[in-house]
mmCIF file of C-alpha atoms in Angstrom:
data_model
loop_
_atom_site.group_PDB
_atom_site.id
_atom_site.type_symbol
_atom_site.label_atom_id
_atom_site.label_comp_id
_atom_site.label_asym_id
_atom_site.label_seq_id
_atom_site.Cartn_x
_atom_site.Cartn_y
_atom_site.Cartn_z
ATOM 1 C CA MET T 211 63.498 -40.002 -20.243
ATOM 2 C CA ASN T 212 61.238 -37.897 -18.016
ATOM 3 C CA ALA T 213 58.998 -38.934 -15.210
ATOM 4 C CA GLY T 214 55.894 -39.143 -17.303
ATOM 5 C CA HIS T 215 57.401 -41.584 -19.776
ATOM 6 C CA GLN T 216 58.824 -43.801 -17.034
ATOM 7 C CA THR T 217 55.417 -44.044 -15.349
ATOM 8 C CA THR T 218 53.778 -45.024 -18.623
ATOM 9 C CA ARG T 219 56.231 -47.750 -19.350
ATOM 10 C CA ARG T 220 55.932 -49.265 -15.830
ATOM 11 C CA LEU T 221 52.058 -49.253 -16.187
ATOM 12 C CA VAL T 222 52.117 -50.974 -19.552
ATOM 13 C CA SER T 223 54.706 -53.628 -18.437
ATOM 14 C CA SER T 224 52.724 -54.412 -15.253
ATOM 15 C CA VAL T 225 49.483 -54.970 -17.089
ATOM 16 C CA GLY T 226 51.227 -57.440 -19.461
ATOM 17 C CA GLN T 227 49.108 -59.679 -21.654
ATOM 18 C CA SER T 228 45.809 -58.875 -19.915
ATOM 19 C CA VAL T 229 45.411 -55.662 -21.980
ATOM 20 C CA CYS T 230 44.918 -55.824 -25.748
ATOM 21 C CA ARG T 231 47.122 -53.907 -28.126
ATOM 22 C CA ALA T 232 44.513 -51.142 -28.919
ATOM 23 C CA CYS T 233 43.887 -50.437 -25.264
ATOM 24 C CA ARG T 234 47.646 -50.277 -24.566
ATOM 25 C CA HIS T 235 48.042 -47.759 -27.432
ATOM 26 C CA SER T 236 45.185 -45.617 -26.128
ATOM 27 C CA LEU T 237 46.491 -45.683 -22.580
ATOM 28 C CA SER T 238 49.954 -44.676 -23.707
ATOM 29 C CA ARG T 239 48.604 -41.803 -25.880
ATOM 30 C CA ASN T 240 46.411 -40.389 -23.120
ATOM 31 C CA SER T 241 49.217 -40.516 -20.582
ATOM 32 C CA TYR T 242 51.545 -38.607 -22.929
ATOM 33 C CA ALA T 243 48.846 -35.959 -23.570
ATOM 34 C CA THR T 244 48.165 -35.587 -19.835
ATOM 35 C CA ALA T 245 51.851 -35.127 -19.015
ATOM 36 C CA ALA T 246 52.268 -32.582 -21.873
ATOM 37 C CA ALA T 247 49.281 -30.619 -20.659
ATOM 38 C CA ALA T 248 50.590 -30.530 -17.121
ATOM 39 C CA VAL T 249 53.987 -29.273 -18.283
ATOM 40 C CA GLN T 250 52.367 -26.587 -20.530
ATOM 41 C CA THR T 251 50.178 -25.427 -17.610
ATOM 42 C CA ASP T 252 53.157 -24.962 -15.418
ATOM 43 C CA ASP T 253 55.053 -23.012 -18.009
ATOM 44 C CA SER T 254 52.136 -20.684 -18.855
ATOM 45 C CA ALA T 255 51.806 -19.748 -15.210
ATOM 46 C CA PHE T 256 55.147 -18.079 -15.327
ATOM 47 C CA GLN T 257 54.702 -16.506 -18.745
ATOM 48 C CA HIS T 258 51.339 -14.623 -17.968
ATOM 49 C CA VAL T 259 51.817 -10.864 -17.638
ATOM 50 C CA PRO T 260 48.779 -8.712 -16.774
ATOM 51 C CA PRO T 261 48.102 -5.786 -19.234
ATOM 52 C CA VAL T 262 48.951 -2.334 -18.182
ATOM 53 C CA ALA T 263 45.933 -0.072 -17.727
ATOM 54 C CA SER T 264 46.047 2.948 -20.065
ATOM 55 C CA THR T 265 45.418 6.292 -18.409
ATOM 56 C CA GLU T 266 44.715 8.095 -21.738
ATOM 57 C CA PRO T 267 40.956 8.970 -22.228
ATOM 58 C CA GLN T 268 39.288 7.054 -25.058
ATOM 59 C CA ALA T 269 37.468 8.869 -27.839
ATOM 60 C CA SER T 270 33.733 8.382 -27.723
ATOM 61 C CA TYR T 271 30.301 9.736 -28.698
ATOM 62 C CA ALA T 272 27.615 11.122 -26.555
ATOM 63 C CA VAL T 273 24.263 9.275 -26.636
ATOM 64 C CA LYS T 274 20.931 11.095 -27.176
ATOM 65 C CA GLY T 275 17.343 9.941 -27.433
ATOM 66 C CA GLY T 276 15.058 11.285 -30.133
ATOM 67 C CA VAL T 277 11.308 10.954 -30.788
ATOM 68 C CA LEU T 278 9.491 10.579 -34.129
ATOM 69 C CA LEU T 279 6.088 11.832 -32.983
ATOM 70 C CA SER T 280 3.556 11.398 -35.802
ATOM 71 C CA ARG T 281 -0.090 11.818 -36.565
ATOM 72 C CA PRO T 282 -1.366 9.028 -38.935
ATOM 73 C CA PRO T 283 -3.619 9.697 -41.953
ATOM 74 C CA GLN T 284 -7.180 10.498 -41.050
ATOM 75 C CA ILE T 285 -8.896 9.678 -44.380
ATOM 76 C CA THR T 286 -8.256 7.490 -47.328
ATOM 77 C CA ARG T 287 -6.156 8.830 -50.107
ATOM 78 C CA ASP T 288 -7.528 10.294 -53.289
ATOM 79 C CA LEU T 289 -8.098 7.880 -56.137
ATOM 80 C CA HIS T 290 -5.622 7.775 -58.983
ATOM 81 C CA PRO T 291 -7.265 8.781 -62.294
ATOM 82 C CA PHE T 292 -6.859 5.238 -63.562
ATOM 83 C CA GLU T 293 -8.597 3.890 -60.394
ATOM 84 C CA ALA T 294 -11.459 6.372 -60.743
ATOM 85 C CA ALA T 295 -11.971 5.373 -64.429
ATOM 86 C CA TYR T 296 -11.849 1.724 -63.533
ATOM 87 C CA PHE T 297 -14.494 1.978 -60.753
ATOM 88 C CA LEU T 298 -16.726 4.034 -63.077
ATOM 89 C CA TYR T 299 -16.366 1.358 -65.744
ATOM 90 C CA GLN T 300 -17.363 -1.371 -63.235
ATOM 91 C CA ARG T 301 -20.557 0.557 -62.197
ATOM 92 C CA ARG T 302 -21.498 1.044 -65.859
ATOM 93 C CA LEU T 303 -20.802 -2.608 -66.608
ATOM 94 C CA ASN T 304 -22.995 -3.615 -63.630
ATOM 95 C CA GLU T 305 -25.862 -1.526 -65.005
ATOM 96 C CA ARG T 306 -25.435 -3.003 -68.516
ATOM 97 C CA LEU T 307 -25.525 -6.603 -67.140
ATOM 98 C CA ALA T 308 -28.661 -5.801 -65.196
ATOM 99 C CA LEU T 309 -30.657 -4.430 -68.196
ATOM 100 C CA PRO T 310 -31.540 -7.876 -69.703
ATOM 101 C CA PHE T 311 -33.455 -8.668 -66.508
ATOM 102 C CA THR T 312 -36.831 -7.014 -65.943
ATOM 103 C CA ARG T 313 -36.884 -4.693 -62.982
ATOM 104 C CA TYR T 314 -39.527 -6.922 -61.439
ATOM 105 C CA PHE T 315 -36.616 -9.379 -60.938
ATOM 106 C CA TYR T 316 -35.324 -6.961 -58.281
ATOM 107 C CA ILE T 317 -38.465 -4.935 -57.296
ATOM 108 C CA LYS T 318 -41.944 -6.161 -56.555
ATOM 109 C CA LYS T 319 -44.529 -4.849 -59.009
ATOM 110 C CA ARG T 320 -46.670 -1.865 -57.893
ATOM 111 C CA SER T 321 -44.630 -1.565 -54.662
ATOM 112 C CA PRO T 322 -43.382 1.840 -53.388
ATOM 113 C CA ALA T 323 -39.941 0.939 -54.641
ATOM 114 C CA ASP T 324 -41.375 0.313 -58.086
ATOM 115 C CA LEU T 325 -43.095 3.705 -58.124
ATOM 116 C CA GLU T 326 -39.872 5.354 -56.982
ATOM 117 C CA TRP T 327 -38.014 3.597 -59.798
ATOM 118 C CA LYS T 328 -40.458 4.850 -62.468
ATOM 119 C CA ARG T 329 -40.303 8.492 -61.177
ATOM 120 C CA LYS T 330 -36.541 8.642 -61.206
ATOM 121 C CA LEU T 331 -36.159 6.823 -64.489
ATOM 122 C CA ARG T 332 -38.429 9.338 -66.254
ATOM 123 C CA GLN T 333 -36.570 12.224 -64.679
ATOM 124 C CA ARG T 334 -32.899 11.311 -65.175
ATOM 125 C CA LEU T 335 -33.133 8.568 -67.960
ATOM 126 C CA THR T 336 -30.847 6.211 -66.068
ATOM 127 C CA PRO T 337 -31.075 4.137 -62.832
ATOM 128 C CA ALA T 338 -27.746 5.497 -61.496
ATOM 129 C CA ARG T 339 -27.198 9.248 -61.794
ATOM 130 C CA ASP T 340 -23.589 9.241 -60.680
ATOM 131 C CA ILE T 341 -22.469 7.303 -63.788
ATOM 132 C CA GLY T 342 -24.150 9.702 -66.281
ATOM 133 C CA ARG T 343 -26.906 8.977 -68.685
ATOM 134 C CA TYR T 344 -26.679 5.548 -70.281
ATOM 135 C CA LYS T 345 -29.178 4.089 -72.750
ATOM 136 C CA GLY T 346 -28.917 0.388 -72.899
ATOM 137 C CA TYR T 347 -31.068 -0.043 -75.975
ATOM 138 C CA GLY T 348 -30.519 1.330 -79.407
ATOM 139 C CA ASP T 349 -27.794 1.645 -82.042
ATOM 140 C CA GLU T 350 -25.476 3.477 -79.653
ATOM 141 C CA ALA T 351 -25.940 1.214 -76.637
ATOM 142 C CA TRP T 352 -22.391 -0.028 -77.009
ATOM 143 C CA ASN T 353 -20.880 3.397 -76.936
ATOM 144 C CA ASP T 354 -20.894 3.890 -73.194
ATOM 145 C CA GLU T 355 -17.172 4.663 -72.552
ATOM 146 C CA VAL T 356 -16.411 7.934 -70.704
ATOM 147 C CA LEU T 357 -14.410 10.426 -72.745
ATOM 148 C CA VAL T 358 -11.122 11.760 -71.408
ATOM 149 C CA GLY T 359 -11.749 14.783 -69.129
ATOM 150 C CA ALA T 360 -15.485 14.007 -68.761
ATOM 151 C CA ASN T 361 -17.192 15.084 -65.488
ATOM 152 C CA GLU T 362 -18.437 11.545 -64.851
ATOM 153 C CA SER T 363 -15.016 10.344 -63.910
ATOM 154 C CA ASP T 364 -14.483 13.128 -61.337
ATOM 155 C CA PHE T 365 -15.096 11.980 -57.680
ATOM 156 C CA GLN T 366 -16.505 15.264 -56.527
ATOM 157 C CA TRP T 367 -18.908 15.424 -59.467
ATOM 158 C CA GLN T 368 -20.215 11.976 -58.560
ATOM 159 C CA VAL T 369 -20.677 12.887 -54.923
ATOM 160 C CA GLN T 370 -22.651 16.062 -55.889
ATOM 161 C CA ARG T 371 -24.912 14.072 -58.254
ATOM 162 C CA LEU T 372 -25.595 11.460 -55.587
ATOM 163 C CA VAL T 373 -26.453 14.098 -53.013
ATOM 164 C CA LYS T 374 -28.709 15.948 -55.499
ATOM 165 C CA ASP T 375 -30.445 12.672 -56.307
ATOM 166 C CA ALA T 376 -30.967 11.914 -52.661
ATOM 167 C CA GLU T 377 -32.556 15.313 -52.143
ATOM 168 C CA GLN T 378 -35.172 14.746 -54.902
ATOM 169 C CA ASN T 379 -38.122 12.322 -54.816
ATOM 170 C CA GLY T 380 -39.216 12.376 -58.433
ATOM 171 C CA LEU T 381 -42.140 14.782 -57.946
ATOM 172 C CA GLU T 382 -40.261 17.966 -58.794
ATOM 173 C CA ASP T 383 -41.339 17.996 -62.470
ATOM 174 C CA LYS T 384 -44.195 15.512 -62.709
ATOM 175 C CA SER T 385 -46.876 14.135 -60.527
ATOM 176 C CA GLU T 386 -47.179 10.533 -59.522
ATOM 177 C CA GLU T 387 -49.351 9.704 -62.566
ATOM 178 C CA GLY T 388 -47.113 11.495 -64.994
ATOM 179 C CA GLY T 389 -49.021 14.750 -65.242
ATOM 180 C CA PRO T 390 -48.113 18.215 -64.037
ATOM 181 C CA VAL T 391 -47.877 18.922 -60.377
ATOM 182 C CA ARG T 392 -50.946 20.693 -58.916
ATOM 183 C CA ALA T 393 -50.501 24.290 -58.016
ATOM 184 C CA GLY T 394 -49.659 24.962 -54.379
ATOM 185 C CA LYS T 395 -48.505 21.383 -53.738
ATOM 186 C CA LYS T 396 -45.361 21.398 -51.621
ATOM 187 C CA VAL T 397 -42.870 18.612 -51.939
ATOM 188 C CA GLU T 398 -41.152 17.902 -48.605
ATOM 189 C CA ARG T 399 -37.923 16.005 -48.344
ATOM 190 C CA GLU T 400 -35.701 15.202 -45.392
ATOM 191 C CA PRO T 401 -32.361 17.105 -45.439
ATOM 192 C CA VAL T 402 -29.474 15.120 -46.659
ATOM 193 C CA GLU T 403 -26.157 15.273 -44.804
ATOM 194 C CA ARG T 404 -23.460 16.353 -47.137
ATOM 195 C CA PRO T 405 -19.932 14.883 -46.881
ATOM 196 C CA LEU T 406 -17.226 17.096 -45.522
ATOM 197 C CA SER T 407 -14.566 18.484 -47.777
ATOM 198 C CA ARG T 408 -11.301 16.637 -48.024
ATOM 199 C CA VAL T 409 -9.451 20.016 -48.085
ATOM 200 C CA THR T 410 -9.558 21.742 -44.706
ATOM 201 C CA GLU T 411 -9.259 25.381 -43.725
ATOM 202 C CA ALA T 412 -5.723 24.691 -42.454
ATOM 203 C CA ASP T 413 -4.790 23.510 -45.935
ATOM 204 C CA THR T 414 -6.183 26.651 -47.537
ATOM 205 C CA LYS T 415 -4.363 28.950 -45.079
ATOM 206 C CA GLY T 416 -1.138 26.955 -45.088
ATOM 207 C CA ASP T 417 -1.115 26.602 -41.256
ATOM 208 C CA LEU T 418 1.840 24.318 -40.544
ATOM 209 C CA LYS T 419 1.056 24.226 -36.813
ATOM 210 C CA SER T 420 -2.349 22.591 -37.303
ATOM 211 C CA LEU T 421 -2.972 18.885 -37.066
ATOM 212 C CA ASN T 422 -6.099 19.414 -39.153
ATOM 213 C CA ARG T 423 -4.138 19.518 -42.457
ATOM 214 C CA LEU T 424 -3.050 16.982 -45.066
ATOM 215 C CA LEU T 425 -5.577 14.545 -43.754
ATOM 216 C CA GLN T 426 -4.416 11.898 -46.227
ATOM 217 C CA ARG T 427 -0.789 12.041 -45.093
ATOM 218 C CA THR T 428 1.282 11.226 -41.991
ATOM 219 C CA LEU T 429 2.550 14.387 -40.214
ATOM 220 C CA TYR T 430 5.680 14.603 -38.067
ATOM 221 C CA LEU T 431 6.521 17.031 -35.249
ATOM 222 C CA LEU T 432 9.584 19.147 -35.964
ATOM 223 C CA VAL T 433 11.035 21.574 -33.443
ATOM 224 C CA LYS T 434 13.576 24.411 -33.705
ATOM 225 C CA ASP T 435 16.451 23.930 -31.200
ATOM 226 C CA LYS T 436 18.676 26.540 -29.567
ATOM 227 C CA GLU T 437 21.042 26.609 -32.591
ATOM 228 C CA GLY T 438 18.126 27.408 -34.904
ATOM 229 C CA HIS T 439 18.094 23.938 -36.638
ATOM 230 C CA TRP T 440 14.870 22.031 -37.299
ATOM 231 C CA VAL T 441 15.114 18.582 -35.742
ATOM 232 C CA PHE T 442 12.903 15.982 -34.033
ATOM 233 C CA PRO T 443 12.560 16.393 -30.265
ATOM 234 C CA GLN T 444 15.745 15.028 -28.717
ATOM 235 C CA ASP T 445 17.881 15.235 -25.563
ATOM 236 C CA ARG T 446 20.802 13.463 -23.850
ATOM 237 C CA LEU T 447 20.134 10.206 -21.986
ATOM 238 C CA ASP T 448 20.138 10.618 -18.187
ATOM 239 C CA GLN T 449 20.774 7.092 -16.789
ATOM 240 C CA GLU T 450 17.525 5.804 -18.447
ATOM 241 C CA ASN T 451 16.479 3.502 -21.242
ATOM 242 C CA LEU T 452 15.237 4.859 -24.638
ATOM 243 C CA HIS T 453 11.573 4.267 -23.911
ATOM 244 C CA THR T 454 11.647 6.268 -20.695
ATOM 245 C CA ALA T 455 13.766 8.916 -22.318
ATOM 246 C CA ALA T 456 11.254 9.331 -25.138
ATOM 247 C CA GLU T 457 8.411 9.863 -22.657
ATOM 248 C CA ARG T 458 10.471 12.449 -20.778
ATOM 249 C CA ILE T 459 11.532 14.321 -23.949
ATOM 250 C CA LEU T 460 7.910 14.612 -25.099
ATOM 251 C CA LYS T 461 6.864 16.138 -21.761
ATOM 252 C CA GLN T 462 9.828 18.489 -21.519
ATOM 253 C CA SER T 463 9.485 19.689 -25.138
ATOM 254 C CA GLY T 464 5.723 19.890 -25.636
ATOM 255 C CA GLY T 465 4.328 19.922 -22.096
ATOM 256 C CA ILE T 466 1.581 17.775 -20.671
ATOM 257 C CA ASN T 467 -1.080 19.087 -23.112
ATOM 258 C CA MET T 468 -0.189 16.245 -25.599
ATOM 259 C CA ASN T 469 -1.698 12.820 -25.246
ATOM 260 C CA THR T 470 1.045 10.608 -26.786
ATOM 261 C CA TRP T 471 2.005 7.004 -26.976
ATOM 262 C CA VAL T 472 5.559 5.685 -27.376
ATOM 263 C CA VAL T 473 5.583 2.635 -29.653
ATOM 264 C CA GLY T 474 7.825 -0.234 -28.566
ATOM 265 C CA ASN T 475 11.210 -0.358 -26.844
ATOM 266 C CA VAL T 476 13.521 -0.571 -29.883
ATOM 267 C CA PRO T 477 14.752 2.481 -31.838
ATOM 268 C CA VAL T 478 13.708 2.750 -35.494
ATOM 269 C CA GLY T 479 16.944 4.465 -36.576
ATOM 270 C CA GLN T 480 19.895 6.633 -35.578
ATOM 271 C CA HIS T 481 21.771 9.782 -36.610
ATOM 272 C CA GLN T 482 25.493 10.351 -35.996
ATOM 273 C CA HIS T 483 26.817 13.888 -35.813
ATOM 274 C CA ASP T 484 30.538 14.472 -35.875
ATOM 275 C CA PHE T 485 32.014 17.691 -34.425
ATOM 276 C CA ALA T 486 34.249 19.703 -36.672
ATOM 277 C CA PRO T 487 38.034 19.488 -35.981
ATOM 278 C CA GLU T 488 38.133 23.210 -35.201
ATOM 279 C CA SER T 489 35.440 22.864 -32.538
ATOM 280 C CA LEU T 490 37.142 19.825 -30.994
ATOM 281 C CA LYS T 491 40.342 21.823 -30.378
ATOM 282 C CA ALA T 492 38.416 24.502 -28.478
ATOM 283 C CA SER T 493 36.162 22.085 -26.688
ATOM 284 C CA PRO T 494 36.603 21.314 -22.921
ATOM 285 C CA ASN T 495 36.190 17.683 -23.772
ATOM 286 C CA PRO T 496 38.220 17.103 -27.010
ATOM 287 C CA HIS T 497 37.815 13.311 -26.784
ATOM 288 C CA GLN T 498 34.050 13.512 -27.413
ATOM 289 C CA LEU T 499 33.903 13.249 -31.226
ATOM 290 C CA GLY T 500 30.170 14.001 -31.466
ATOM 291 C CA TYR T 501 26.852 12.476 -30.524
ATOM 292 C CA LYS T 502 24.595 9.640 -31.738
ATOM 293 C CA THR T 503 20.838 10.095 -31.569
ATOM 294 C CA PHE T 504 18.605 6.988 -31.407
ATOM 295 C CA PHE T 505 14.984 7.630 -32.421
ATOM 296 C CA MET T 506 11.918 6.085 -30.895
ATOM 297 C CA LYS T 507 8.539 5.982 -32.676
ATOM 298 C CA ALA T 508 5.506 7.685 -31.038
ATOM 299 C CA ARG T 509 1.907 8.637 -31.876
ATOM 300 C CA ILE T 510 -0.168 11.672 -30.848
ATOM 301 C CA MET T 511 -3.872 11.071 -30.072
ATOM 302 C CA ALA T 512 -4.885 14.589 -28.989
ATOM 303 C CA GLY T 513 -3.471 17.974 -27.926
ATOM 304 C CA GLN T 514 -0.794 20.283 -29.224
ATOM 305 C CA PRO T 515 2.728 21.188 -28.183
ATOM 306 C CA ILE T 516 3.092 24.198 -25.833
ATOM 307 C CA LEU T 517 6.659 25.558 -25.946
ATOM 308 C CA THR T 518 6.213 28.370 -23.398
ATOM 309 C CA GLU T 519 7.642 26.283 -20.497
ATOM 310 C CA ASN T 520 9.736 23.714 -22.362
ATOM 311 C CA LYS T 521 13.040 22.686 -20.805
ATOM 312 C CA LEU T 522 15.003 22.003 -23.985
ATOM 313 C CA GLY T 523 15.287 25.530 -25.274
ATOM 314 C CA LEU T 524 12.953 25.061 -28.191
ATOM 315 C CA THR T 525 11.545 28.123 -30.001
ATOM 316 C CA ASP T 526 9.099 26.871 -32.604
ATOM 317 C CA PHE T 527 7.407 23.718 -33.985
ATOM 318 C CA LYS T 528 5.727 22.470 -37.144
ATOM 319 C CA TRP T 529 3.697 19.446 -38.302
ATOM 320 C CA LEU T 530 5.172 18.418 -41.662
ATOM 321 C CA ALA T 531 4.826 15.586 -44.195
ATOM 322 C CA LYS T 532 7.838 13.644 -45.401
ATOM 323 C CA GLU T 533 8.741 15.929 -48.425
ATOM 324 C CA GLU T 534 8.262 19.033 -46.158
ATOM 325 C CA VAL T 535 10.665 17.566 -43.591
ATOM 326 C CA GLN T 536 13.290 17.239 -46.273
ATOM 327 C CA LYS T 537 13.088 20.930 -47.102
ATOM 328 C CA ALA T 538 13.329 21.969 -43.420
ATOM 329 C CA VAL T 539 16.202 19.890 -42.064
ATOM 330 C CA ARG T 540 19.975 19.716 -42.852
ATOM 331 C CA LYS T 541 21.162 17.407 -45.612
ATOM 332 C CA ASP T 542 23.144 15.119 -43.372
ATOM 333 C CA TYR T 543 20.218 14.911 -40.954
ATOM 334 C CA TRP T 544 17.824 14.093 -43.771
ATOM 335 C CA GLN T 545 20.094 11.266 -45.017
ATOM 336 C CA SER T 546 19.844 9.593 -41.613
ATOM 337 C CA VAL T 547 16.078 9.986 -41.011
ATOM 338 C CA LYS T 548 14.489 9.724 -44.497
ATOM 339 C CA ASN T 549 14.066 5.950 -44.359
ATOM 340 C CA MET T 550 12.282 6.180 -41.013
ATOM 341 C CA LEU T 551 9.470 8.308 -42.486
ATOM 342 C CA THR T 552 6.498 6.900 -44.378
ATOM 343 C CA GLU T 553 5.421 8.090 -47.853
ATOM 344 C CA ARG T 554 1.857 8.395 -46.680
#
C-alpha cells in the first residue's frame, strides 16, 4: 500500500461516525484522484523531450497585392424589348382610361392649357405623341396593340417624337381659331435641349483606353506586365497591409493623375500561380512554389493612368468590361477572377 492510500485510511478512521457514508466515499475518491495526478505529473516531467528544430527550408508561396480598379456604370441600361413593350402598353392603357372623363376634369375650360390641348389634338390626333395615334372612339377603338417591329416601341423613336412635340406649339399648320396662319406671321419657340446619345465617340472608334465608353457597363483597368501578360495592377507586399499596398500599387502603376478610392480592408478574392517544375529547378529559391495574389476593390473618380514613369514595368493599359477581360487574360487567371467581376 502506498503513502496516498495510508493517508486516506487514517483520515477516514479518525473522522469516525461524524462523517456520513456519502461524504466518506467522496473524500476517499478525491484523495485517490489527487494522489494519481501527482504521480502522473512527476512521471511526465521525466518523459518530456523537446522537439528538434528542422534546418530544412519549408516550401512556401510569395504574397502579392492586387487591385480591381473599376469605373461604375454612368447611365441606366437599355430596356429589354419586353420591358419597352410593357411600358408602352401602360401609357396607352392610361390614355384609354382617361378618355371616359371630359378634359375639363383635368383642365380648366378656356384656360391657356385648354387652348394648347385643342391645338395639339387637332394636329396629331392624340394627346400623347410618343405612343402613336390612338382613337378611343369607333369600331376599332379596341385595336390599339402595337405590332411587332413597330416604331412606337422603339425608345429612340419615342424620344424623337417627344422632342419634336416640345418644339411645336400647334400654330405651324393652323391659327388659333382653326383657320390658316396669316402670311408673314413668325412662330417663335424656345429651343429644346436634346438628350445626349447613349453611344459615345469612344464606342464608335473602339477606343479601349477611354473611360467614356460602354456607359452602361462597369469597366476594369487591365495592364500589361513585363512578361507581356494582361493582369490587374499587382506587386509584392513590402511589410504592409493589403489596403496600404493597394494605394501604393495604384500610385506606382498609374501615377498621381488618378483620383482613386480603395474600398474596405478585406480582399474580394485571390489567385494562386504555381511555378513550373522546370523553372523551380533553375530558380535561386527552389522552395518558393509560386505566389498568391490577394485583390482589393477600388474605384476611380477622375483621371487616367500615365505609364511613362511607372515603377512596375508596365507597358500598356486598357479599360475593359467583364467579357472583354475574359478574352485578354490567361485561362487560369480568368478562373480565379471571374467571380469578382460584375455582369454590369
